[in-house]
Amino acid sequence: MTARLSMRRHLALGSAAVVLLVGGVGGAGMYFLQQASNESLRINTIVNEVQDMRGNLYRQVKEVFDGAFLNDPYAMQQYQQYQRRIDQHFARINAADLNAREREAMNRLEAAYRAVREQTDGILESRSTMSLLQRQKIFDQELEGEGLGEYEDAFRAIERVLLLQQTEQQDRLATLIRLAPLLFIVPLVLAVGLLVFSRFFLSKQV
């Protein structure tokens, strides 16, 4: 009688352990899937911000041309508006919990942009003191040739970092999705085995 009660207690403890195991594995699986999904969303957000910022930069450069060579009275206002948008892009990216690779690439992009900004500010501020030929030379050689060239190099560098991380994250997510059924099947098999064993044992005790 004592042996039977002891075995029943062990079976009850085993059942409880299997239930906890199933719950723990399921919870861990959901946690890792959620983490992978959040990381994928974070990377996609940075990619979109970087691409939108590049578009606003070229719109800003257009306003420099319109102001410096076409005497557009609204060019400076539009230029400053795009500047505010670009500053907001930088603020959102820097708030995105960048890792070391992203931070290094982002620092390079920001430095390249600051160099372009110095050139565009200089062109607009010197409209009344610099000849058209001088402005054209700075715009063509220094801004479009050097400044924007360095910015494009920095843009491609951070784009490569982000695309590589996107690929790595997609691979991790695919692996988790493939393993997810196993994480639930193994504990369930144990539970079924324990149930069959307990019924077999109890039938022997009758």
mmCIF file of the C-alpha atoms, coordinates in Angstrom:
data_MODEL
# 
_entry.id   MODEL 
# 
loop_
_atom_site.group_PDB 
_atom_site.id 
_atom_site.type_symbol 
_atom_site.label_atom_id 
_atom_site.label_alt_id 
_atom_site.label_comp_id 
_atom_site.label_asym_id 
_atom_site.label_entity_id 
_atom_site.label_seq_id 
_atom_site.pdbx_PDB_ins_code 
_atom_site.Cartn_x 
_atom_site.Cartn_y 
_atom_site.Cartn_z 
_atom_site.occupancy 
_atom_site.B_iso_or_equiv 
_atom_site.pdbx_formal_charge 
_atom_site.auth_seq_id 
_atom_site.auth_comp_id 
_atom_site.auth_asym_id 
_atom_site.auth_atom_id 
_atom_site.pdbx_PDB_model_num 
ATOM 1   C CA . MET A 1 1   ? 0.000  0.000  0.000   1.00 0.00 ? 1   MET A CA 1 
ATOM 2   C CA . THR A 1 2   ? 2.807  2.345  0.937   1.00 0.00 ? 2   THR A CA 1 
ATOM 3   C CA . ALA A 1 3   ? 4.641  1.564  -2.311  1.00 0.00 ? 3   ALA A CA 1 
ATOM 4   C CA . ARG A 1 4   ? 1.484  2.233  -4.315  1.00 0.00 ? 4   ARG A CA 1 
ATOM 5   C CA . LEU A 1 5   ? 0.958  5.627  -2.661  1.00 0.00 ? 5   LEU A CA 1 
ATOM 6   C CA . SER A 1 6   ? 4.610  6.490  -3.189  1.00 0.00 ? 6   SER A CA 1 
ATOM 7   C CA . MET A 1 7   ? 4.368  5.625  -6.885  1.00 0.00 ? 7   MET A CA 1 
ATOM 8   C CA . ARG A 1 8   ? 1.231  7.703  -7.247  1.00 0.00 ? 8   ARG A CA 1 
ATOM 9   C CA . ARG A 1 9   ? 2.964  10.657 -5.657  1.00 0.00 ? 9   ARG A CA 1 
ATOM 10  C CA . HIS A 1 10  ? 5.853  10.241 -8.085  1.00 0.00 ? 10  HIS A CA 1 
ATOM 11  C CA . LEU A 1 11  ? 3.432  10.089 -11.005 1.00 0.00 ? 11  LEU A CA 1 
ATOM 12  C CA . ALA A 1 12  ? 1.660  13.209 -9.789  1.00 0.00 ? 12  ALA A CA 1 
ATOM 13  C CA . LEU A 1 13  ? 4.985  15.016 -9.427  1.00 0.00 ? 13  LEU A CA 1 
ATOM 14  C CA . GLY A 1 14  ? 6.031  13.811 -12.870 1.00 0.00 ? 14  GLY A CA 1 
ATOM 15  C CA . SER A 1 15  ? 2.793  15.080 -14.390 1.00 0.00 ? 15  SER A CA 1 
ATOM 16  C CA . ALA A 1 16  ? 3.248  18.442 -12.726 1.00 0.00 ? 16  ALA A CA 1 
ATOM 17  C CA . ALA A 1 17  ? 6.840  18.616 -13.996 1.00 0.00 ? 17  ALA A CA 1 
ATOM 18  C CA . VAL A 1 18  ? 5.714  17.866 -17.559 1.00 0.00 ? 18  VAL A CA 1 
ATOM 19  C CA . VAL A 1 19  ? 3.027  20.557 -17.346 1.00 0.00 ? 19  VAL A CA 1 
ATOM 20  C CA . LEU A 1 20  ? 5.621  23.056 -16.124 1.00 0.00 ? 20  LEU A CA 1 
ATOM 21  C CA . LEU A 1 21  ? 8.005  21.954 -18.858 1.00 0.00 ? 21  LEU A CA 1 
ATOM 22  C CA . VAL A 1 22  ? 5.369  22.432 -21.570 1.00 0.00 ? 22  VAL A CA 1 
ATOM 23  C CA . GLY A 1 23  ? 4.485  25.856 -20.185 1.00 0.00 ? 23  GLY A CA 1 
ATOM 24  C CA . GLY A 1 24  ? 8.119  26.871 -19.824 1.00 0.00 ? 24  GLY A CA 1 
ATOM 25  C CA . VAL A 1 25  ? 9.110  25.756 -23.295 1.00 0.00 ? 25  VAL A CA 1 
ATOM 26  C CA . GLY A 1 26  ? 6.055  27.402 -24.826 1.00 0.00 ? 26  GLY A CA 1 
ATOM 27  C CA . GLY A 1 27  ? 6.725  30.633 -22.966 1.00 0.00 ? 27  GLY A CA 1 
ATOM 28  C CA . ALA A 1 28  ? 10.396 30.635 -23.948 1.00 0.00 ? 28  ALA A CA 1 
ATOM 29  C CA . GLY A 1 29  ? 9.499  29.976 -27.563 1.00 0.00 ? 29  GLY A CA 1 
ATOM 30  C CA . MET A 1 30  ? 7.036  32.851 -27.627 1.00 0.00 ? 30  MET A CA 1 
ATOM 31  C CA . TYR A 1 31  ? 9.578  35.131 -25.925 1.00 0.00 ? 31  TYR A CA 1 
ATOM 32  C CA . PHE A 1 32  ? 12.313 34.430 -28.463 1.00 0.00 ? 32  PHE A CA 1 
ATOM 33  C CA . LEU A 1 33  ? 9.903  34.826 -31.374 1.00 0.00 ? 33  LEU A CA 1 
ATOM 34  C CA . GLN A 1 34  ? 8.749  38.169 -29.968 1.00 0.00 ? 34  GLN A CA 1 
ATOM 35  C CA . GLN A 1 35  ? 12.341 39.306 -29.470 1.00 0.00 ? 35  GLN A CA 1 
ATOM 36  C CA . ALA A 1 36  ? 13.230 38.355 -33.042 1.00 0.00 ? 36  ALA A CA 1 
ATOM 37  C CA . SER A 1 37  ? 10.151 40.156 -34.342 1.00 0.00 ? 37  SER A CA 1 
ATOM 38  C CA . ASN A 1 38  ? 10.983 43.290 -32.338 1.00 0.00 ? 38  ASN A CA 1 
ATOM 39  C CA . GLU A 1 39  ? 14.572 43.293 -33.603 1.00 0.00 ? 39  GLU A CA 1 
ATOM 40  C CA . SER A 1 40  ? 13.400 42.894 -37.195 1.00 0.00 ? 40  SER A CA 1 
ATOM 41  C CA . LEU A 1 41  ? 11.020 45.832 -36.724 1.00 0.00 ? 41  LEU A CA 1 
ATOM 42  C CA . ARG A 1 42  ? 13.817 47.951 -35.208 1.00 0.00 ? 42  ARG A CA 1 
ATOM 43  C CA . ILE A 1 43  ? 16.137 47.303 -38.153 1.00 0.00 ? 43  ILE A CA 1 
ATOM 44  C CA . ASN A 1 44  ? 13.383 48.009 -40.692 1.00 0.00 ? 44  ASN A CA 1 
ATOM 45  C CA . THR A 1 45  ? 12.624 51.295 -38.926 1.00 0.00 ? 45  THR A CA 1 
ATOM 46  C CA . ILE A 1 46  ? 16.277 52.383 -39.180 1.00 0.00 ? 46  ILE A CA 1 
ATOM 47  C CA . VAL A 1 47  ? 16.402 51.398 -42.865 1.00 0.00 ? 47  VAL A CA 1 
ATOM 48  C CA . ASN A 1 48  ? 13.317 53.507 -43.611 1.00 0.00 ? 48  ASN A CA 1 
ATOM 49  C CA . GLU A 1 49  ? 14.679 56.473 -41.649 1.00 0.00 ? 49  GLU A CA 1 
ATOM 50  C CA . VAL A 1 50  ? 18.045 56.369 -43.446 1.00 0.00 ? 50  VAL A CA 1 
ATOM 51  C CA . GLN A 1 51  ? 16.405 56.158 -46.862 1.00 0.00 ? 51  GLN A CA 1 
ATOM 52  C CA . ASP A 1 52  ? 13.905 58.944 -46.116 1.00 0.00 ? 52  ASP A CA 1 
ATOM 53  C CA . MET A 1 53  ? 16.721 61.122 -44.781 1.00 0.00 ? 53  MET A CA 1 
ATOM 54  C CA . ARG A 1 54  ? 18.671 60.684 -48.005 1.00 0.00 ? 54  ARG A CA 1 
ATOM 55  C CA . GLY A 1 55  ? 15.617 61.785 -49.983 1.00 0.00 ? 55  GLY A CA 1 
ATOM 56  C CA . ASN A 1 56  ? 15.225 64.890 -47.839 1.00 0.00 ? 56  ASN A CA 1 
ATOM 57  C CA . LEU A 1 57  ? 18.918 65.698 -48.258 1.00 0.00 ? 57  LEU A CA 1 
ATOM 58  C CA . TYR A 1 58  ? 18.590 65.800 -52.049 1.00 0.00 ? 58  TYR A CA 1 
ATOM 59  C CA . ARG A 1 59  ? 15.465 67.927 -51.745 1.00 0.00 ? 59  ARG A CA 1 
ATOM 60  C CA . GLN A 1 60  ? 17.491 70.250 -49.565 1.00 0.00 ? 60  GLN A CA 1 
ATOM 61  C CA . VAL A 1 61  ? 20.269 70.414 -52.156 1.00 0.00 ? 61  VAL A CA 1 
ATOM 62  C CA . LYS A 1 62  ? 17.678 71.317 -54.788 1.00 0.00 ? 62  LYS A CA 1 
ATOM 63  C CA . GLU A 1 63  ? 16.624 74.268 -52.637 1.00 0.00 ? 63  GLU A CA 1 
ATOM 64  C CA . VAL A 1 64  ? 20.273 75.361 -52.464 1.00 0.00 ? 64  VAL A CA 1 
ATOM 65  C CA . PHE A 1 65  ? 20.412 75.379 -56.255 1.00 0.00 ? 65  PHE A CA 1 
ATOM 66  C CA . ASP A 1 66  ? 17.116 77.252 -56.508 1.00 0.00 ? 66  ASP A CA 1 
ATOM 67  C CA . GLY A 1 67  ? 18.243 79.843 -53.994 1.00 0.00 ? 67  GLY A CA 1 
ATOM 68  C CA . ALA A 1 68  ? 21.800 80.312 -55.245 1.00 0.00 ? 68  ALA A CA 1 
ATOM 69  C CA . PHE A 1 69  ? 21.172 80.272 -59.004 1.00 0.00 ? 69  PHE A CA 1 
ATOM 70  C CA . LEU A 1 70  ? 17.464 80.932 -59.570 1.00 0.00 ? 70  LEU A CA 1 
ATOM 71  C CA . ASN A 1 71  ? 16.955 83.494 -56.805 1.00 0.00 ? 71  ASN A CA 1 
ATOM 72  C CA . ASP A 1 72  ? 13.956 81.598 -55.479 1.00 0.00 ? 72  ASP A CA 1 
ATOM 73  C CA . PRO A 1 73  ? 12.614 83.716 -52.561 1.00 0.00 ? 73  PRO A CA 1 
ATOM 74  C CA . TYR A 1 74  ? 11.206 80.641 -50.830 1.00 0.00 ? 74  TYR A CA 1 
ATOM 75  C CA . ALA A 1 75  ? 14.329 78.511 -51.155 1.00 0.00 ? 75  ALA A CA 1 
ATOM 76  C CA . MET A 1 76  ? 15.736 79.331 -47.715 1.00 0.00 ? 76  MET A CA 1 
ATOM 77  C CA . GLN A 1 77  ? 12.429 78.582 -46.027 1.00 0.00 ? 77  GLN A CA 1 
ATOM 78  C CA . GLN A 1 78  ? 12.174 75.215 -47.778 1.00 0.00 ? 78  GLN A CA 1 
ATOM 79  C CA . TYR A 1 79  ? 15.842 74.522 -47.050 1.00 0.00 ? 79  TYR A CA 1 
ATOM 80  C CA . GLN A 1 80  ? 15.282 75.018 -43.323 1.00 0.00 ? 80  GLN A CA 1 
ATOM 81  C CA . GLN A 1 81  ? 12.164 72.878 -43.408 1.00 0.00 ? 81  GLN A CA 1 
ATOM 82  C CA . TYR A 1 82  ? 14.118 69.956 -44.874 1.00 0.00 ? 82  TYR A CA 1 
ATOM 83  C CA . GLN A 1 83  ? 16.825 70.620 -42.300 1.00 0.00 ? 83  GLN A CA 1 
ATOM 84  C CA . ARG A 1 84  ? 14.329 70.098 -39.485 1.00 0.00 ? 84  ARG A CA 1 
ATOM 85  C CA . ARG A 1 85  ? 13.163 66.852 -41.076 1.00 0.00 ? 85  ARG A CA 1 
ATOM 86  C CA . ILE A 1 86  ? 16.721 65.573 -41.363 1.00 0.00 ? 86  ILE A CA 1 
ATOM 87  C CA . ASP A 1 87  ? 17.426 66.459 -37.736 1.00 0.00 ? 87  ASP A CA 1 
ATOM 88  C CA . GLN A 1 88  ? 14.317 64.466 -36.779 1.00 0.00 ? 88  GLN A CA 1 
ATOM 89  C CA . HIS A 1 89  ? 15.576 61.480 -38.791 1.00 0.00 ? 89  HIS A CA 1 
ATOM 90  C CA . PHE A 1 90  ? 18.878 61.576 -36.928 1.00 0.00 ? 90  PHE A CA 1 
ATOM 91  C CA . ALA A 1 91  ? 17.093 61.872 -33.569 1.00 0.00 ? 91  ALA A CA 1 
ATOM 92  C CA . ARG A 1 92  ? 14.858 58.861 -34.262 1.00 0.00 ? 92  ARG A CA 1 
ATOM 93  C CA . ILE A 1 93  ? 17.761 56.740 -35.515 1.00 0.00 ? 93  ILE A CA 1 
ATOM 94  C CA . ASN A 1 94  ? 19.958 57.592 -32.533 1.00 0.00 ? 94  ASN A CA 1 
ATOM 95  C CA . ALA A 1 95  ? 17.081 56.667 -30.207 1.00 0.00 ? 95  ALA A CA 1 
ATOM 96  C CA . ALA A 1 96  ? 16.801 53.206 -31.787 1.00 0.00 ? 96  ALA A CA 1 
ATOM 97  C CA . ASP A 1 97  ? 19.295 51.467 -29.452 1.00 0.00 ? 97  ASP A CA 1 
ATOM 98  C CA . LEU A 1 98  ? 22.040 51.110 -32.074 1.00 0.00 ? 98  LEU A CA 1 
ATOM 99  C CA . ASN A 1 99  ? 24.587 48.323 -31.731 1.00 0.00 ? 99  ASN A CA 1 
ATOM 100 C CA . ALA A 1 100 ? 28.333 48.863 -32.241 1.00 0.00 ? 100 ALA A CA 1 
ATOM 101 C CA . ARG A 1 101 ? 28.308 48.229 -36.018 1.00 0.00 ? 101 ARG A CA 1 
ATOM 102 C CA . GLU A 1 102 ? 25.302 50.458 -36.543 1.00 0.00 ? 102 GLU A CA 1 
ATOM 103 C CA . ARG A 1 103 ? 26.761 53.210 -34.364 1.00 0.00 ? 103 ARG A CA 1 
ATOM 104 C CA . GLU A 1 104 ? 30.040 53.241 -36.283 1.00 0.00 ? 104 GLU A CA 1 
ATOM 105 C CA . ALA A 1 105 ? 28.261 53.429 -39.644 1.00 0.00 ? 105 ALA A CA 1 
ATOM 106 C CA . MET A 1 106 ? 25.847 56.043 -38.326 1.00 0.00 ? 106 MET A CA 1 
ATOM 107 C CA . ASN A 1 107 ? 28.664 58.238 -37.026 1.00 0.00 ? 107 ASN A CA 1 
ATOM 108 C CA . ARG A 1 108 ? 30.223 58.166 -40.488 1.00 0.00 ? 108 ARG A CA 1 
ATOM 109 C CA . LEU A 1 109 ? 26.916 59.100 -42.144 1.00 0.00 ? 109 LEU A CA 1 
ATOM 110 C CA . GLU A 1 110 ? 26.337 61.933 -39.696 1.00 0.00 ? 110 GLU A CA 1 
ATOM 111 C CA . ALA A 1 111 ? 29.858 63.303 -40.232 1.00 0.00 ? 111 ALA A CA 1 
ATOM 112 C CA . ALA A 1 112 ? 29.352 63.180 -44.006 1.00 0.00 ? 112 ALA A CA 1 
ATOM 113 C CA . TYR A 1 113 ? 26.076 65.026 -43.671 1.00 0.00 ? 113 TYR A CA 1 
ATOM 114 C CA . ARG A 1 114 ? 27.604 67.715 -41.457 1.00 0.00 ? 114 ARG A CA 1 
ATOM 115 C CA . ALA A 1 115 ? 30.258 68.291 -44.133 1.00 0.00 ? 115 ALA A CA 1 
ATOM 116 C CA . VAL A 1 116 ? 27.533 68.665 -46.788 1.00 0.00 ? 116 VAL A CA 1 
ATOM 117 C CA . ARG A 1 117 ? 25.625 70.992 -44.483 1.00 0.00 ? 117 ARG A CA 1 
ATOM 118 C CA . GLU A 1 118 ? 28.658 73.279 -44.119 1.00 0.00 ? 118 GLU A CA 1 
ATOM 119 C CA . GLN A 1 119 ? 28.926 73.493 -47.908 1.00 0.00 ? 119 GLN A CA 1 
ATOM 120 C CA . THR A 1 120 ? 25.227 74.170 -48.495 1.00 0.00 ? 120 THR A CA 1 
ATOM 121 C CA . ASP A 1 121 ? 25.084 76.767 -45.721 1.00 0.00 ? 121 ASP A CA 1 
ATOM 122 C CA . GLY A 1 122 ? 28.156 78.443 -47.190 1.00 0.00 ? 122 GLY A CA 1 
ATOM 123 C CA . ILE A 1 123 ? 26.696 78.637 -50.681 1.00 0.00 ? 123 ILE A CA 1 
ATOM 124 C CA . LEU A 1 124 ? 23.440 80.183 -49.468 1.00 0.00 ? 124 LEU A CA 1 
ATOM 125 C CA . GLU A 1 125 ? 25.110 82.638 -47.095 1.00 0.00 ? 125 GLU A CA 1 
ATOM 126 C CA . SER A 1 126 ? 27.571 83.893 -49.722 1.00 0.00 ? 126 SER A CA 1 
ATOM 127 C CA . ARG A 1 127 ? 25.040 84.647 -52.466 1.00 0.00 ? 127 ARG A CA 1 
ATOM 128 C CA . SER A 1 128 ? 25.563 88.380 -52.115 1.00 0.00 ? 128 SER A CA 1 
ATOM 129 C CA . THR A 1 129 ? 29.374 88.273 -51.827 1.00 0.00 ? 129 THR A CA 1 
ATOM 130 C CA . MET A 1 130 ? 30.340 85.543 -54.250 1.00 0.00 ? 130 MET A CA 1 
ATOM 131 C CA . SER A 1 131 ? 30.138 85.611 -58.026 1.00 0.00 ? 131 SER A CA 1 
ATOM 132 C CA . LEU A 1 132 ? 27.918 83.233 -59.952 1.00 0.00 ? 132 LEU A CA 1 
ATOM 133 C CA . LEU A 1 133 ? 30.988 81.480 -61.348 1.00 0.00 ? 133 LEU A CA 1 
ATOM 134 C CA . GLN A 1 134 ? 32.413 80.924 -57.862 1.00 0.00 ? 134 GLN A CA 1 
ATOM 135 C CA . ARG A 1 135 ? 29.134 79.569 -56.571 1.00 0.00 ? 135 ARG A CA 1 
ATOM 136 C CA . GLN A 1 136 ? 28.865 77.259 -59.577 1.00 0.00 ? 136 GLN A CA 1 
ATOM 137 C CA . LYS A 1 137 ? 32.374 75.921 -58.950 1.00 0.00 ? 137 LYS A CA 1 
ATOM 138 C CA . ILE A 1 138 ? 31.672 75.210 -55.268 1.00 0.00 ? 138 ILE A CA 1 
ATOM 139 C CA . PHE A 1 139 ? 28.318 73.617 -56.082 1.00 0.00 ? 139 PHE A CA 1 
ATOM 140 C CA . ASP A 1 140 ? 29.680 71.376 -58.836 1.00 0.00 ? 140 ASP A CA 1 
ATOM 141 C CA . GLN A 1 141 ? 33.091 70.415 -57.438 1.00 0.00 ? 141 GLN A CA 1 
ATOM 142 C CA . GLU A 1 142 ? 32.903 70.641 -53.657 1.00 0.00 ? 142 GLU A CA 1 
ATOM 143 C CA . LEU A 1 143 ? 29.249 69.869 -53.000 1.00 0.00 ? 143 LEU A CA 1 
ATOM 144 C CA . GLU A 1 144 ? 28.212 67.476 -55.745 1.00 0.00 ? 144 GLU A CA 1 
ATOM 145 C CA . GLY A 1 145 ? 31.677 66.046 -56.378 1.00 0.00 ? 145 GLY A CA 1 
ATOM 146 C CA . GLU A 1 146 ? 33.129 65.683 -52.880 1.00 0.00 ? 146 GLU A CA 1 
ATOM 147 C CA . GLY A 1 147 ? 30.479 66.301 -50.223 1.00 0.00 ? 147 GLY A CA 1 
ATOM 148 C CA . LEU A 1 148 ? 27.654 64.272 -51.730 1.00 0.00 ? 148 LEU A CA 1 
ATOM 149 C CA . GLY A 1 149 ? 30.129 61.654 -52.930 1.00 0.00 ? 149 GLY A CA 1 
ATOM 150 C CA . GLU A 1 150 ? 31.285 61.043 -49.353 1.00 0.00 ? 150 GLU A CA 1 
ATOM 151 C CA . TYR A 1 151 ? 27.700 61.022 -48.162 1.00 0.00 ? 151 TYR A CA 1 
ATOM 152 C CA . GLU A 1 152 ? 26.792 58.378 -50.746 1.00 0.00 ? 152 GLU A CA 1 
ATOM 153 C CA . ASP A 1 153 ? 29.736 56.229 -49.621 1.00 0.00 ? 153 ASP A CA 1 
ATOM 154 C CA . ALA A 1 154 ? 28.588 56.529 -45.996 1.00 0.00 ? 154 ALA A CA 1 
ATOM 155 C CA . PHE A 1 155 ? 24.987 55.818 -47.009 1.00 0.00 ? 155 PHE A CA 1 
ATOM 156 C CA . ARG A 1 156 ? 25.990 52.635 -48.834 1.00 0.00 ? 156 ARG A CA 1 
ATOM 157 C CA . ALA A 1 157 ? 28.094 51.564 -45.837 1.00 0.00 ? 157 ALA A CA 1 
ATOM 158 C CA . ILE A 1 158 ? 25.242 51.800 -43.337 1.00 0.00 ? 158 ILE A CA 1 
ATOM 159 C CA . GLU A 1 159 ? 22.868 50.260 -45.861 1.00 0.00 ? 159 GLU A CA 1 
ATOM 160 C CA . ARG A 1 160 ? 25.177 47.229 -46.137 1.00 0.00 ? 160 ARG A CA 1 
ATOM 161 C CA . VAL A 1 161 ? 25.314 46.890 -42.343 1.00 0.00 ? 161 VAL A CA 1 
ATOM 162 C CA . LEU A 1 162 ? 21.533 47.056 -42.041 1.00 0.00 ? 162 LEU A CA 1 
ATOM 163 C CA . LEU A 1 163 ? 20.852 44.703 -44.949 1.00 0.00 ? 163 LEU A CA 1 
ATOM 164 C CA . LEU A 1 164 ? 23.310 42.167 -43.513 1.00 0.00 ? 164 LEU A CA 1 
ATOM 165 C CA . GLN A 1 165 ? 21.565 42.347 -40.151 1.00 0.00 ? 165 GLN A CA 1 
ATOM 166 C CA . GLN A 1 166 ? 18.178 42.026 -41.825 1.00 0.00 ? 166 GLN A CA 1 
ATOM 167 C CA . THR A 1 167 ? 19.345 38.827 -43.506 1.00 0.00 ? 167 THR A CA 1 
ATOM 168 C CA . GLU A 1 168 ? 20.788 37.451 -40.259 1.00 0.00 ? 168 GLU A CA 1 
ATOM 169 C CA . GLN A 1 169 ? 17.582 38.282 -38.384 1.00 0.00 ? 169 GLN A CA 1 
ATOM 170 C CA . GLN A 1 170 ? 15.409 36.670 -41.048 1.00 0.00 ? 170 GLN A CA 1 
ATOM 171 C CA . ASP A 1 171 ? 17.540 33.521 -40.818 1.00 0.00 ? 171 ASP A CA 1 
ATOM 172 C CA . ARG A 1 172 ? 17.161 33.445 -37.011 1.00 0.00 ? 172 ARG A CA 1 
ATOM 173 C CA . LEU A 1 173 ? 13.409 33.967 -37.279 1.00 0.00 ? 173 LEU A CA 1 
ATOM 174 C CA . ALA A 1 174 ? 13.105 31.200 -39.874 1.00 0.00 ? 174 ALA A CA 1 
ATOM 175 C CA . THR A 1 175 ? 15.093 28.844 -37.620 1.00 0.00 ? 175 THR A CA 1 
ATOM 176 C CA . LEU A 1 176 ? 12.854 29.624 -34.635 1.00 0.00 ? 176 LEU A CA 1 
ATOM 177 C CA . ILE A 1 177 ? 9.751  29.033 -36.722 1.00 0.00 ? 177 ILE A CA 1 
ATOM 178 C CA . ARG A 1 178 ? 11.142 25.670 -37.892 1.00 0.00 ? 178 ARG A CA 1 
ATOM 179 C CA . LEU A 1 179 ? 12.020 24.644 -34.325 1.00 0.00 ? 179 LEU A CA 1 
ATOM 180 C CA . ALA A 1 180 ? 8.775  25.871 -32.785 1.00 0.00 ? 180 ALA A CA 1 
ATOM 181 C CA . PRO A 1 181 ? 6.808  22.636 -33.505 1.00 0.00 ? 181 PRO A CA 1 
ATOM 182 C CA . LEU A 1 182 ? 9.573  20.542 -31.926 1.00 0.00 ? 182 LEU A CA 1 
ATOM 183 C CA . LEU A 1 183 ? 9.582  22.689 -28.816 1.00 0.00 ? 183 LEU A CA 1 
ATOM 184 C CA . PHE A 1 184 ? 5.939  21.789 -28.275 1.00 0.00 ? 184 PHE A CA 1 
ATOM 185 C CA . ILE A 1 185 ? 5.962  18.197 -29.595 1.00 0.00 ? 185 ILE A CA 1 
ATOM 186 C CA . VAL A 1 186 ? 8.749  16.872 -27.337 1.00 0.00 ? 186 VAL A CA 1 
ATOM 187 C CA . PRO A 1 187 ? 7.076  17.873 -24.041 1.00 0.00 ? 187 PRO A CA 1 
ATOM 188 C CA . LEU A 1 188 ? 3.724  16.599 -25.346 1.00 0.00 ? 188 LEU A CA 1 
ATOM 189 C CA . VAL A 1 189 ? 5.281  13.227 -26.203 1.00 0.00 ? 189 VAL A CA 1 
ATOM 190 C CA . LEU A 1 190 ? 6.663  13.069 -22.672 1.00 0.00 ? 190 LEU A CA 1 
ATOM 191 C CA . ALA A 1 191 ? 3.247  13.922 -21.284 1.00 0.00 ? 191 ALA A CA 1 
ATOM 192 C CA . VAL A 1 192 ? 1.540  11.222 -23.354 1.00 0.00 ? 192 VAL A CA 1 
ATOM 193 C CA . GLY A 1 193 ? 4.219  8.703  -22.354 1.00 0.00 ? 193 GLY A CA 1 
ATOM 194 C CA . LEU A 1 194 ? 3.744  9.550  -18.696 1.00 0.00 ? 194 LEU A CA 1 
ATOM 195 C CA . LEU A 1 195 ? -0.031 9.222  -19.046 1.00 0.00 ? 195 LEU A CA 1 
ATOM 196 C CA . VAL A 1 196 ? 0.247  5.805  -20.722 1.00 0.00 ? 196 VAL A CA 1 
ATOM 197 C CA . PHE A 1 197 ? 2.718  4.628  -18.114 1.00 0.00 ? 197 PHE A CA 1 
ATOM 198 C CA . SER A 1 198 ? 0.529  5.839  -15.237 1.00 0.00 ? 198 SER A CA 1 
ATOM 199 C CA . ARG A 1 199 ? -2.531 4.055  -16.615 1.00 0.00 ? 199 ARG A CA 1 
ATOM 200 C CA . PHE A 1 200 ? -0.501 0.904  -17.139 1.00 0.00 ? 200 PHE A CA 1 
ATOM 201 C CA . PHE A 1 201 ? 0.846  1.093  -13.608 1.00 0.00 ? 201 PHE A CA 1 
ATOM 202 C CA . LEU A 1 202 ? -2.531 1.773  -12.035 1.00 0.00 ? 202 LEU A CA 1 
ATOM 203 C CA . SER A 1 203 ? -4.126 -1.088 -13.950 1.00 0.00 ? 203 SER A CA 1 
ATOM 204 C CA . LYS A 1 204 ? -1.480 -3.399 -12.530 1.00 0.00 ? 204 LYS A CA 1 
ATOM 205 C CA . GLN A 1 205 ? -2.308 -2.209 -9.019  1.00 0.00 ? 205 GLN A CA 1 
ATOM 206 C CA . VAL A 1 206 ? -6.017 -3.026 -9.262  1.00 0.00 ? 206 VAL A CA 1 
# 
